[in-house]
Tab-separated table of C-alpha atoms and ligand atoms in Angstrom:
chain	number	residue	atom	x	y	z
A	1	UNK	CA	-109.198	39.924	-113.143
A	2	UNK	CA	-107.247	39.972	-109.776
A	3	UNK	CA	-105.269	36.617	-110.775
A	4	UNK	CA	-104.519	37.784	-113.850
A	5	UNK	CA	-103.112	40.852	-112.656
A	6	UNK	CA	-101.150	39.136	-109.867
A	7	UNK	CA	-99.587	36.618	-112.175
A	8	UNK	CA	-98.478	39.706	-114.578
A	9	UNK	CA	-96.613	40.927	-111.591
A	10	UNK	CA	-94.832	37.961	-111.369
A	11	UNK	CA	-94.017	37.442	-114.610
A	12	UNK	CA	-92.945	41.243	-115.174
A	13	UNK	CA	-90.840	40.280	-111.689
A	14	UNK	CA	-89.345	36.584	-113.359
A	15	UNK	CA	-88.903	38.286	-116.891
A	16	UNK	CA	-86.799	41.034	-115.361
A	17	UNK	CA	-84.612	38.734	-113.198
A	18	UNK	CA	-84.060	36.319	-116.460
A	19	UNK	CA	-82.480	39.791	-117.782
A	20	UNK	CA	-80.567	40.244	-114.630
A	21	UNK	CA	-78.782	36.451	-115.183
A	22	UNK	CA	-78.541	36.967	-118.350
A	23	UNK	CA	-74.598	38.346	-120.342
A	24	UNK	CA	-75.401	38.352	-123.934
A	25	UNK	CA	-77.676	40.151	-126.135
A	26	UNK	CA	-80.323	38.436	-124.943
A	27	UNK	CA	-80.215	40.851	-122.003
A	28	UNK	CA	-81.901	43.871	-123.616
A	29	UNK	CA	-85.153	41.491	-125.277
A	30	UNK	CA	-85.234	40.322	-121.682
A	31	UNK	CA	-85.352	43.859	-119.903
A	32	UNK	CA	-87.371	45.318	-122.928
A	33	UNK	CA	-90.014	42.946	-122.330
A	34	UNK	CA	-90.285	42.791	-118.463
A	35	UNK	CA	-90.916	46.733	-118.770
A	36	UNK	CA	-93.770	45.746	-121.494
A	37	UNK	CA	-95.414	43.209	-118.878
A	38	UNK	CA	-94.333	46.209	-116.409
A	39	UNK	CA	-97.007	48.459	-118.435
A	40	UNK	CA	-99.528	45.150	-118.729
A	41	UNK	CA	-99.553	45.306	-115.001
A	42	UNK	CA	-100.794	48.410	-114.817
A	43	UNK	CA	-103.265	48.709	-117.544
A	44	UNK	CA	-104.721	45.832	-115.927
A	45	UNK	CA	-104.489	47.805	-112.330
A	46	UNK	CA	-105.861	50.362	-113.769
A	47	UNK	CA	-109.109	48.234	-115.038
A	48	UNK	CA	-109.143	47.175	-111.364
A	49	UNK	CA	-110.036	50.293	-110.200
A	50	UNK	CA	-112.063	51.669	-112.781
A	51	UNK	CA	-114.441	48.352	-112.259
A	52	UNK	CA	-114.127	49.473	-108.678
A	53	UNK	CA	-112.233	46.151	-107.087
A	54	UNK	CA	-110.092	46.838	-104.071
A	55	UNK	CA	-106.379	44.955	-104.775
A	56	UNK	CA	-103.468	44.487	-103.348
A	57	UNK	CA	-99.805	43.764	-104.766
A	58	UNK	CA	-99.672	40.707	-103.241
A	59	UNK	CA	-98.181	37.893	-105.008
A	60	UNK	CA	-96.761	34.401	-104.485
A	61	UNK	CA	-92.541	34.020	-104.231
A	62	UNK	CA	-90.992	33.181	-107.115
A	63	UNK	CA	-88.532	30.595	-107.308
A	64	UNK	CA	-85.640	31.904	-110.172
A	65	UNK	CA	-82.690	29.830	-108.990
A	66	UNK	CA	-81.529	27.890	-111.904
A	67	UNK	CA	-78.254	27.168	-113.586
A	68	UNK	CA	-79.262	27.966	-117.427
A	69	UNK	CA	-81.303	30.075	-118.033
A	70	UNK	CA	-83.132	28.164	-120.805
A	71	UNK	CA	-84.821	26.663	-117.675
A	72	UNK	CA	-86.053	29.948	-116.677
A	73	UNK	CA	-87.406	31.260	-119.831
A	74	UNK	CA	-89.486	27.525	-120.067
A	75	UNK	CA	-91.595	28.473	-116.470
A	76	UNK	CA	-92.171	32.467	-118.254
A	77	UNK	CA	-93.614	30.883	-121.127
A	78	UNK	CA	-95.640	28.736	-118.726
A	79	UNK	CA	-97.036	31.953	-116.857
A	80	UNK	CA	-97.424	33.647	-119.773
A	81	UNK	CA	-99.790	30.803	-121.227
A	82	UNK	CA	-101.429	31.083	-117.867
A	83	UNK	CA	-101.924	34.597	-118.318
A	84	UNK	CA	-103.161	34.288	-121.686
A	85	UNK	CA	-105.657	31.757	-120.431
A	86	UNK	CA	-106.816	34.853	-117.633
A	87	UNK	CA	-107.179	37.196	-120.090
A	88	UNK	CA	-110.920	36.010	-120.784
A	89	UNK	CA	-111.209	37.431	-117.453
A	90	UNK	CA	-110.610	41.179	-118.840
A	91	UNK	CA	-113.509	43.295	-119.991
A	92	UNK	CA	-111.362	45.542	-121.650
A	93	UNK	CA	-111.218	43.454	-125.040
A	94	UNK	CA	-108.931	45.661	-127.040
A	95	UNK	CA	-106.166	45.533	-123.940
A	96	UNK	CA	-106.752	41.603	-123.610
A	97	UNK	CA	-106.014	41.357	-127.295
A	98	UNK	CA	-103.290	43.686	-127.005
A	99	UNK	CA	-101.924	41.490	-123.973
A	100	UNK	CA	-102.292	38.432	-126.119
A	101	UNK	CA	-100.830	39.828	-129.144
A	102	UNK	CA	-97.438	40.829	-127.084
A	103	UNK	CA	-97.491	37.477	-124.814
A	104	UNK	CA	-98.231	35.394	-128.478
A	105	UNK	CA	-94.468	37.339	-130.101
A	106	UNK	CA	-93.055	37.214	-126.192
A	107	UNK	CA	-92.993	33.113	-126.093
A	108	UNK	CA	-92.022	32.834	-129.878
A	109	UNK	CA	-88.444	35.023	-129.091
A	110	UNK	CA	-88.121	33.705	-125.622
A	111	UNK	CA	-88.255	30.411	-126.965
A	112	UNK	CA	-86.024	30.588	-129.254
A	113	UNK	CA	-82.535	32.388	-127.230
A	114	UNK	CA	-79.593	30.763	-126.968
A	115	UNK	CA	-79.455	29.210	-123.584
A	116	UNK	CA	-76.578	30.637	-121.312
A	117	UNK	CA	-75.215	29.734	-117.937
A	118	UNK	CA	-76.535	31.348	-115.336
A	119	UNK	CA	-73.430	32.591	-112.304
A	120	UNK	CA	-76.086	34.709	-110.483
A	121	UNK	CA	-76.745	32.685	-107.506
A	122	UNK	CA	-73.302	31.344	-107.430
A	123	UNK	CA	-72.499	33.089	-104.574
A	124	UNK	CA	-68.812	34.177	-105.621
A	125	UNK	CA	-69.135	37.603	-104.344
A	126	UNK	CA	-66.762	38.832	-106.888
A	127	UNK	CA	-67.007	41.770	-109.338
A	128	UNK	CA	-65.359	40.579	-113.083
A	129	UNK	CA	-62.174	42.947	-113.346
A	130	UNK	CA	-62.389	44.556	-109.757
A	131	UNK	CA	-60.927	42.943	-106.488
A	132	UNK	CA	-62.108	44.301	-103.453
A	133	UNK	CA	-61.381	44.132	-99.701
A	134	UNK	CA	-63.447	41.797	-97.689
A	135	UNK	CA	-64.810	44.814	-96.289
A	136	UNK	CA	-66.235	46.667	-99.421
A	137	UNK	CA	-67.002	43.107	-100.055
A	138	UNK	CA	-69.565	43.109	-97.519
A	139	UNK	CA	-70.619	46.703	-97.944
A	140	UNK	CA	-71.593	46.051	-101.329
A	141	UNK	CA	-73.595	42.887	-100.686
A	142	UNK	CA	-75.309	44.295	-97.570
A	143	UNK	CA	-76.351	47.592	-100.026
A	144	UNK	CA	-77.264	45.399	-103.037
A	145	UNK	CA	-79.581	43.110	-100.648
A	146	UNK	CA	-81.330	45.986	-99.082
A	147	UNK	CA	-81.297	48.513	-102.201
A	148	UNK	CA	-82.639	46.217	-104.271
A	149	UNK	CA	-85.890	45.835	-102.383
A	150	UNK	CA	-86.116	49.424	-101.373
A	151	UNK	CA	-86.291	50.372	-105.028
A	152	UNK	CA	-89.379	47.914	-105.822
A	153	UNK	CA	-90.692	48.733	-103.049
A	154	UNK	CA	-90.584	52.761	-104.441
A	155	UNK	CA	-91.928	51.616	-107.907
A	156	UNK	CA	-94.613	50.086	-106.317
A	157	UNK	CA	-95.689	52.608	-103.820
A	158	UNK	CA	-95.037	55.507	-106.464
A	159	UNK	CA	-97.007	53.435	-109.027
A	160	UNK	CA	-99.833	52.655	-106.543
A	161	UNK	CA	-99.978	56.344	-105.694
A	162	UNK	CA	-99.820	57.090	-109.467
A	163	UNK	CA	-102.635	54.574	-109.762
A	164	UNK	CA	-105.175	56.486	-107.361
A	165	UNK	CA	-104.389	60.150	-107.854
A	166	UNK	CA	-105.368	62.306	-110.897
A	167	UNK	CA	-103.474	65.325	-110.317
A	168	UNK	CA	-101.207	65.805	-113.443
A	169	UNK	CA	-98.956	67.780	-111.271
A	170	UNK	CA	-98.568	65.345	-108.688
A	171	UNK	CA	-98.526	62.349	-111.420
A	172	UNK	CA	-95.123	63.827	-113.219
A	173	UNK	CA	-93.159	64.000	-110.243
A	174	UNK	CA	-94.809	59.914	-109.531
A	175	UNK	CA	-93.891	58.819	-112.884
A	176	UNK	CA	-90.177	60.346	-112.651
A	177	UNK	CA	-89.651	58.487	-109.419
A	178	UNK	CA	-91.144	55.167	-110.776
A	179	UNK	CA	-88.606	55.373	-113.900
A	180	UNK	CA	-85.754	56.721	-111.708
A	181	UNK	CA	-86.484	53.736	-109.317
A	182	UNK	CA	-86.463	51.227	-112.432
A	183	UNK	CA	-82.604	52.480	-112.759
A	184	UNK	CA	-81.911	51.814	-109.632
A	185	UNK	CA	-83.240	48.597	-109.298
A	186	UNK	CA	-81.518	48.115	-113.126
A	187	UNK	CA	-78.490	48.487	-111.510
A	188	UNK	CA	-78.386	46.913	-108.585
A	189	UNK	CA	-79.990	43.785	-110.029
A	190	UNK	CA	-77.344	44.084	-112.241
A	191	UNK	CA	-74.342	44.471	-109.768
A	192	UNK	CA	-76.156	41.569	-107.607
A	193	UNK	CA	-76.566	39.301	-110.605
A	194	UNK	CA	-72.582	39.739	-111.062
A	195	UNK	CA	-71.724	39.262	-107.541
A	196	UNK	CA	-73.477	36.170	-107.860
A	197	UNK	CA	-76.139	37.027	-105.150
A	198	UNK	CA	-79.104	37.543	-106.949
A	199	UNK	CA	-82.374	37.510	-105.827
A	200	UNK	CA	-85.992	38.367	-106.050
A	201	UNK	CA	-87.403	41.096	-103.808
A	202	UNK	CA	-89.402	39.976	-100.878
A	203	UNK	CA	-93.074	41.522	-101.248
A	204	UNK	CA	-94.262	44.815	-100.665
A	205	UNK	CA	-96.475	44.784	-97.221
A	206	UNK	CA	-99.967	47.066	-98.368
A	207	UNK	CA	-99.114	49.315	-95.329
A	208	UNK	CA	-96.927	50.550	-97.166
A	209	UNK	CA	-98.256	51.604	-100.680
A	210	UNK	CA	-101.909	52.081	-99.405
A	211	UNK	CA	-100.808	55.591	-97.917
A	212	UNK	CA	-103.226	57.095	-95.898
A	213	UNK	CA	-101.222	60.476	-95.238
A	214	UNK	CA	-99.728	61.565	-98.139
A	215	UNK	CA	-98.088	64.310	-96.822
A	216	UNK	CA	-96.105	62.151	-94.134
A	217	UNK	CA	-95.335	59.872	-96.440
A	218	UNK	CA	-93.392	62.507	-98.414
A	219	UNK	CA	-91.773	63.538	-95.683
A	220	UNK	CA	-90.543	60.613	-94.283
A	221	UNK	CA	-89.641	59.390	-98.041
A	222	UNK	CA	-87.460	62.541	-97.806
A	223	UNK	CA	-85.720	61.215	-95.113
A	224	UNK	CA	-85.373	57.765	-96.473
A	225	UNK	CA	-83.639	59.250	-99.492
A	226	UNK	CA	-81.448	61.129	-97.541
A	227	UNK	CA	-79.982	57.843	-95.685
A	228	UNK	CA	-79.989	56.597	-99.560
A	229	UNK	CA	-77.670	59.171	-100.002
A	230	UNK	CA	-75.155	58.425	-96.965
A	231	UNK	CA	-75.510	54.629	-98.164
A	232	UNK	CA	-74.271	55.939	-101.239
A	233	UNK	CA	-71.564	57.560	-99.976
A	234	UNK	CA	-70.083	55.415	-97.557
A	235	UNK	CA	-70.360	52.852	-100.341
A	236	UNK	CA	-68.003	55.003	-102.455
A	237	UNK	CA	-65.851	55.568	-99.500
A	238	UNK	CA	-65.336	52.019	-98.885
A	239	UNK	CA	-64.721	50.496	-102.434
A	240	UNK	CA	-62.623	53.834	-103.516
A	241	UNK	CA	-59.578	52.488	-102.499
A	242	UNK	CA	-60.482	49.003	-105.015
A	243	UNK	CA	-62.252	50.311	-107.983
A	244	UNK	CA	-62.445	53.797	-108.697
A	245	UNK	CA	-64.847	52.644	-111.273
A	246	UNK	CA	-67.577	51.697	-108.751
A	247	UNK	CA	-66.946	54.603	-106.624
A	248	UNK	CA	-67.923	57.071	-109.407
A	249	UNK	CA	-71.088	55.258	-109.550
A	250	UNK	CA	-72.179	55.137	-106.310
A	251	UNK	CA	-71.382	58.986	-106.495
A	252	UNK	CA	-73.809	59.202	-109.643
A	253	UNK	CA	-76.513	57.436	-107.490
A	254	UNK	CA	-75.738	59.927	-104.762
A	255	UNK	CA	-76.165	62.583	-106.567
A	256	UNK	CA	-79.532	61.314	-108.843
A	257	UNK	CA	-80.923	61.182	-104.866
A	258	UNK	CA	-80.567	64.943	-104.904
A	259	UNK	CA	-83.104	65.524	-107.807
A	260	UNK	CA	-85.607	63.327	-106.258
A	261	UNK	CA	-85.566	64.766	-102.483
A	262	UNK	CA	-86.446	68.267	-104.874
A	263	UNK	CA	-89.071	66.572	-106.364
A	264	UNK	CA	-90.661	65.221	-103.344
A	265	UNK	CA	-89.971	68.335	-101.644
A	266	UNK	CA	-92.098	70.154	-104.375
A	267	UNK	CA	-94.700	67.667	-104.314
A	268	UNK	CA	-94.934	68.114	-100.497
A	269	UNK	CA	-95.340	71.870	-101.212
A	270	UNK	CA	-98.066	71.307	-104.371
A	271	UNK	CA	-99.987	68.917	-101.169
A	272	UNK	CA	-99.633	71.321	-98.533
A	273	UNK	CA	-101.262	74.553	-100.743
A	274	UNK	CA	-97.451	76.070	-101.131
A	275	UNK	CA	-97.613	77.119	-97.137
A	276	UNK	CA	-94.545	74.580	-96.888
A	277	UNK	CA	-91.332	75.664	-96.954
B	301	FE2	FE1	-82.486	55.154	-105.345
B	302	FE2	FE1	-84.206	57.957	-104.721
Protein backbone atom coordinates (compact mmCIF):
# COMPACT_ATOMS: atom_id res chain seq x y z
CA UNK A 1 0.00 0.00 0.00
CA UNK A 2 2.85 2.49 0.92
CA UNK A 3 4.67 1.83 -2.61
CA UNK A 4 1.80 2.21 -4.34
CA UNK A 5 0.99 5.37 -2.87
CA UNK A 6 4.56 6.71 -3.23
CA UNK A 7 4.78 5.84 -6.87
CA UNK A 8 1.25 7.77 -7.42
CA UNK A 9 3.05 10.75 -6.08
CA UNK A 10 5.48 10.51 -8.54
CA UNK A 11 3.58 9.93 -11.28
CA UNK A 12 0.94 12.76 -10.31
CA UNK A 13 4.56 14.82 -9.94
CA UNK A 14 6.00 13.42 -13.76
CA UNK A 15 2.39 13.73 -15.31
CA UNK A 16 2.18 17.35 -14.22
CA UNK A 17 5.70 18.35 -15.39
CA UNK A 18 4.95 16.49 -18.96
CA UNK A 19 2.06 19.31 -18.93
CA UNK A 20 4.49 21.93 -17.92
CA UNK A 21 6.88 21.01 -21.28
CA UNK A 22 4.26 20.59 -23.10
CA UNK A 23 2.70 23.87 -25.97
CA UNK A 24 -0.12 22.24 -27.69
CA UNK A 25 -3.37 20.88 -26.74
CA UNK A 26 -1.92 18.19 -25.31
CA UNK A 27 -1.28 20.47 -22.33
CA UNK A 28 -4.75 20.43 -20.75
CA UNK A 29 -5.11 16.09 -21.04
CA UNK A 30 -1.72 16.38 -19.40
CA UNK A 31 -2.70 18.79 -16.41
CA UNK A 32 -6.28 17.21 -16.30
CA UNK A 33 -4.85 13.98 -15.57
CA UNK A 34 -1.95 14.77 -13.12
CA UNK A 35 -4.84 16.43 -10.90
CA UNK A 36 -6.79 12.90 -11.37
CA UNK A 37 -3.56 10.92 -10.09
CA UNK A 38 -3.45 14.15 -7.68
CA UNK A 39 -6.93 12.79 -6.16
CA UNK A 40 -5.53 8.88 -6.53
CA UNK A 41 -2.88 10.00 -4.15
CA UNK A 42 -4.99 10.85 -1.69
CA UNK A 43 -7.70 8.34 -1.73
CA UNK A 44 -4.95 6.03 -1.35
CA UNK A 45 -3.51 8.34 1.73
CA UNK A 46 -6.50 8.33 2.99
CA UNK A 47 -6.72 4.25 3.07
CA UNK A 48 -3.34 4.65 4.79
CA UNK A 49 -4.66 6.06 7.65
CA UNK A 50 -7.86 4.54 7.99
CA UNK A 51 -5.83 0.97 8.03
CA UNK A 52 -3.84 2.85 10.61
CA UNK A 53 -0.14 2.88 8.74
CA UNK A 54 2.08 5.78 9.65
CA UNK A 55 3.52 7.39 6.03
CA UNK A 56 5.46 9.78 4.91
CA UNK A 57 5.62 11.81 1.47
CA UNK A 58 8.74 10.60 0.75
CA UNK A 59 9.55 9.67 -2.67
CA UNK A 60 12.46 8.93 -5.00
CA UNK A 61 13.75 12.06 -7.57
CA UNK A 62 12.47 11.97 -10.70
CA UNK A 63 14.49 12.35 -13.63
CA UNK A 64 12.12 14.53 -16.44
CA UNK A 65 14.92 15.97 -18.55
CA UNK A 66 14.25 14.95 -22.03
CA UNK A 67 14.13 16.60 -25.40
CA UNK A 68 10.58 15.19 -26.74
CA UNK A 69 8.36 14.64 -24.80
CA UNK A 70 7.17 11.36 -26.38
CA UNK A 71 10.11 10.08 -24.22
CA UNK A 72 8.48 11.27 -21.18
CA UNK A 73 5.04 10.08 -21.63
CA UNK A 74 6.84 6.28 -22.45
CA UNK A 75 8.46 6.20 -18.49
CA UNK A 76 4.46 7.52 -17.18
CA UNK A 77 3.07 4.69 -18.89
CA UNK A 78 5.81 2.58 -17.31
CA UNK A 79 4.84 3.85 -13.67
CA UNK A 80 1.52 3.69 -14.35
CA UNK A 81 1.79 -0.16 -15.29
CA UNK A 82 3.76 -0.33 -12.11
CA UNK A 83 1.07 1.16 -10.27
CA UNK A 84 -1.47 -0.92 -11.76
CA UNK A 85 0.58 -3.94 -10.79
CA UNK A 86 0.42 -2.29 -6.79
CA UNK A 87 -2.97 -1.94 -6.87
CA UNK A 88 -3.48 -5.70 -5.66
CA UNK A 89 -1.99 -4.18 -2.72
CA UNK A 90 -5.30 -1.98 -2.00
CA UNK A 91 -8.10 -3.35 0.13
CA UNK A 92 -10.33 -0.88 -1.02
CA UNK A 93 -11.47 -2.91 -4.26
CA UNK A 94 -13.90 -0.45 -5.72
CA UNK A 95 -10.97 2.49 -5.54
CA UNK A 96 -8.32 -0.10 -7.01
CA UNK A 97 -10.73 -0.70 -9.84
CA UNK A 98 -11.46 2.81 -10.09
CA UNK A 99 -7.54 3.47 -10.19
CA UNK A 100 -7.23 0.85 -12.86
CA UNK A 101 -10.07 1.92 -14.87
CA UNK A 102 -8.50 5.70 -15.12
CA UNK A 103 -4.68 4.39 -15.43
CA UNK A 104 -6.20 1.61 -18.30
CA UNK A 105 -7.89 5.17 -20.55
CA UNK A 106 -4.63 7.29 -19.07
CA UNK A 107 -1.91 5.04 -21.16
CA UNK A 108 -4.33 4.57 -24.20
CA UNK A 109 -4.43 8.80 -24.74
CA UNK A 110 -0.96 9.28 -23.48
CA UNK A 111 0.14 6.93 -25.92
CA UNK A 112 -1.21 8.12 -28.57
CA UNK A 113 -0.17 12.41 -28.50
CA UNK A 114 1.66 13.84 -30.94
CA UNK A 115 5.19 14.02 -29.75
CA UNK A 116 6.53 17.69 -29.35
CA UNK A 117 9.88 19.19 -28.56
CA UNK A 118 10.50 19.81 -25.35
CA UNK A 119 12.57 23.77 -24.71
CA UNK A 120 12.02 23.43 -20.91
CA UNK A 121 15.38 22.61 -19.74
CA UNK A 122 17.00 24.53 -22.45
CA UNK A 123 18.15 26.95 -20.28
CA UNK A 124 17.42 30.13 -22.57
CA UNK A 125 16.10 32.18 -19.83
CA UNK A 126 13.91 34.00 -22.18
CA UNK A 127 10.16 34.78 -22.02
CA UNK A 128 8.49 34.33 -25.92
CA UNK A 129 7.42 38.06 -26.77
CA UNK A 130 8.99 39.82 -23.61
CA UNK A 131 12.74 40.96 -23.32
CA UNK A 132 13.87 41.67 -20.05
CA UNK A 133 16.90 43.19 -18.28
CA UNK A 134 19.47 40.83 -17.01
CA UNK A 135 18.29 41.88 -13.78
CA UNK A 136 14.50 40.95 -13.89
CA UNK A 137 16.16 38.16 -15.65
CA UNK A 138 17.51 36.89 -12.56
CA UNK A 139 14.68 37.99 -10.34
CA UNK A 140 12.40 35.91 -12.16
CA UNK A 141 14.50 32.75 -12.20
CA UNK A 142 15.55 33.10 -8.53
CA UNK A 143 11.41 33.47 -7.72
CA UNK A 144 10.41 30.67 -10.14
CA UNK A 145 13.18 28.25 -8.47
CA UNK A 146 12.13 28.97 -4.98
CA UNK A 147 8.21 29.55 -5.61
CA UNK A 148 7.88 26.63 -7.25
CA UNK A 149 8.87 24.42 -4.34
CA UNK A 150 7.26 26.57 -1.74
CA UNK A 151 3.91 25.94 -3.39
CA UNK A 152 4.28 21.93 -3.29
CA UNK A 153 5.54 22.16 -0.38
CA UNK A 154 1.94 24.14 0.78
CA UNK A 155 -0.15 21.47 -1.13
CA UNK A 156 1.46 18.97 0.67
CA UNK A 157 1.47 20.27 4.14
CA UNK A 158 -2.22 21.68 3.63
CA UNK A 159 -3.18 18.26 2.17
CA UNK A 160 -1.41 16.32 4.98
CA UNK A 161 -3.19 18.54 7.49
CA UNK A 162 -6.42 18.03 5.47
CA UNK A 163 -5.59 14.34 5.68
CA UNK A 164 -5.56 14.13 9.66
CA UNK A 165 -8.12 16.68 10.77
CA UNK A 166 -11.95 16.29 10.61
CA UNK A 167 -13.08 19.63 11.38
CA UNK A 168 -15.24 20.78 8.36
CA UNK A 169 -14.45 24.25 9.35
CA UNK A 170 -10.90 23.90 9.45
CA UNK A 171 -10.98 21.46 6.21
CA UNK A 172 -12.57 24.43 3.83
CA UNK A 173 -10.09 26.88 4.56
CA UNK A 174 -7.27 23.49 3.88
CA UNK A 175 -8.86 22.64 0.71
CA UNK A 176 -8.92 26.44 -0.59
CA UNK A 177 -5.23 26.71 0.12
CA UNK A 178 -4.40 23.29 -1.52
CA UNK A 179 -6.32 24.49 -4.85
CA UNK A 180 -4.99 28.08 -4.53
CA UNK A 181 -1.46 26.49 -4.16
CA UNK A 182 -2.14 24.21 -7.38
CA UNK A 183 -2.41 27.82 -9.24
CA UNK A 184 0.47 28.85 -8.09
CA UNK A 185 2.52 26.10 -8.74
CA UNK A 186 0.35 26.08 -12.37
CA UNK A 187 1.91 29.09 -13.00
CA UNK A 188 5.11 29.10 -12.09
CA UNK A 189 5.73 25.68 -13.62
CA UNK A 190 4.44 27.28 -16.41
CA UNK A 191 6.62 30.51 -16.49
CA UNK A 192 9.72 28.07 -15.58
CA UNK A 193 8.88 25.63 -18.34
CA UNK A 194 9.06 28.83 -20.78
CA UNK A 195 12.15 30.21 -19.38
CA UNK A 196 13.54 27.01 -20.12
CA UNK A 197 14.46 26.20 -16.42
CA UNK A 198 12.20 23.69 -15.48
CA UNK A 199 12.38 21.46 -12.85
CA UNK A 200 10.94 19.08 -10.38
CA UNK A 201 10.55 20.16 -6.75
CA UNK A 202 13.03 18.81 -4.33
CA UNK A 203 11.02 16.74 -1.56
CA UNK A 204 9.10 17.85 1.20
CA UNK A 205 11.21 17.08 4.62
CA UNK A 206 8.19 15.35 7.19
CA UNK A 207 9.17 18.14 9.70
CA UNK A 208 7.46 20.02 7.90
CA UNK A 209 3.91 18.60 7.09
CA UNK A 210 3.81 16.40 10.30
CA UNK A 211 2.88 19.66 12.36
CA UNK A 212 2.91 19.21 15.82
CA UNK A 213 1.63 22.86 16.77
CA UNK A 214 -0.91 23.82 14.66
CA UNK A 215 -1.37 27.02 15.89
CA UNK A 216 2.41 28.09 15.24
CA UNK A 217 2.32 26.74 12.19
CA UNK A 218 -0.44 29.18 11.17
CA UNK A 219 1.25 31.79 12.41
CA UNK A 220 4.41 31.48 11.02
CA UNK A 221 2.60 30.43 7.55
CA UNK A 222 1.19 33.97 8.01
CA UNK A 223 4.38 35.32 7.93
CA UNK A 224 5.67 33.25 5.11
CA UNK A 225 2.83 34.59 2.99
CA UNK A 226 3.51 37.90 3.84
CA UNK A 227 7.29 37.69 2.40
CA UNK A 228 5.23 35.89 -0.61
CA UNK A 229 3.72 39.02 -0.94
CA UNK A 230 6.95 41.40 -0.98
CA UNK A 231 8.43 38.63 -3.45
CA UNK A 232 5.57 39.47 -5.41
CA UNK A 233 6.01 42.84 -5.42
CA UNK A 234 9.47 43.45 -5.93
CA UNK A 235 9.01 41.00 -8.79
CA UNK A 236 6.54 43.45 -10.39
CA UNK A 237 8.79 46.27 -9.58
CA UNK A 238 11.63 44.83 -11.34
CA UNK A 239 10.11 43.44 -14.67
CA UNK A 240 7.59 46.65 -14.87
CA UNK A 241 9.83 48.53 -16.77
CA UNK A 242 10.03 45.15 -19.56
CA UNK A 243 6.63 43.69 -19.64
CA UNK A 244 3.83 45.31 -18.17
CA UNK A 245 2.18 42.08 -18.90
CA UNK A 246 4.10 40.13 -16.21
CA UNK A 247 3.93 42.87 -13.78
CA UNK A 248 0.09 42.73 -13.63
CA UNK A 249 0.51 39.21 -12.75
CA UNK A 250 2.76 39.21 -10.18
CA UNK A 251 0.31 41.96 -8.79
CA UNK A 252 -2.65 39.31 -9.15
CA UNK A 253 -0.47 36.82 -7.12
CA UNK A 254 0.10 39.60 -4.63
CA UNK A 255 -3.02 40.27 -4.11
CA UNK A 256 -4.57 36.31 -4.14
CA UNK A 257 -1.83 36.27 -0.94
CA UNK A 258 -4.20 38.67 0.76
CA UNK A 259 -7.23 36.22 0.81
CA UNK A 260 -5.18 33.47 2.12
CA UNK A 261 -3.31 35.38 5.15
CA UNK A 262 -7.51 36.01 6.02
CA UNK A 263 -8.05 32.60 5.81
CA UNK A 264 -5.27 31.45 7.92
CA UNK A 265 -5.88 34.23 10.15
CA UNK A 266 -9.49 32.84 10.69
CA UNK A 267 -8.38 29.44 11.00
CA UNK A 268 -5.89 30.58 13.71
CA UNK A 269 -8.92 32.20 15.45
CA UNK A 270 -11.44 28.88 14.86
CA UNK A 271 -7.93 26.94 16.74
CA UNK A 272 -7.45 29.32 19.38
CA UNK A 273 -11.49 29.27 20.67
CA UNK A 274 -11.98 32.97 18.93
CA UNK A 275 -9.74 34.56 22.02
CA UNK A 276 -7.30 35.57 19.02
CA UNK A 277 -7.40 38.65 17.61
FE1 LIG B 1 1.38 31.51 -3.40
FE1 LIG C 1 -0.31 31.94 -0.54
Amino acid sequence: MKTLMIKTHEAWLEMLMAGFMSKTQNKQVLFDFSDILFRHFTWLENELIEMGESYSYDRDTIPIKVEKLSNLLQDIVLRLNEIDLQLLSSPDKALAERIASDIYYMKEVISKMKDEVVTAFNMARTFPGISLTQEATDALTLFLFEETYKEYELIMIYNYLKAHSSDAYMNRIFQILIDESFFHLKSFGDMGAKMGILAVPRIVMKELYQVEDVVQFLKDGIDEELAAKEECKKLSEAVSKDSSELAKFFDFINHQENYHISLMKDALKHYTGGVNE
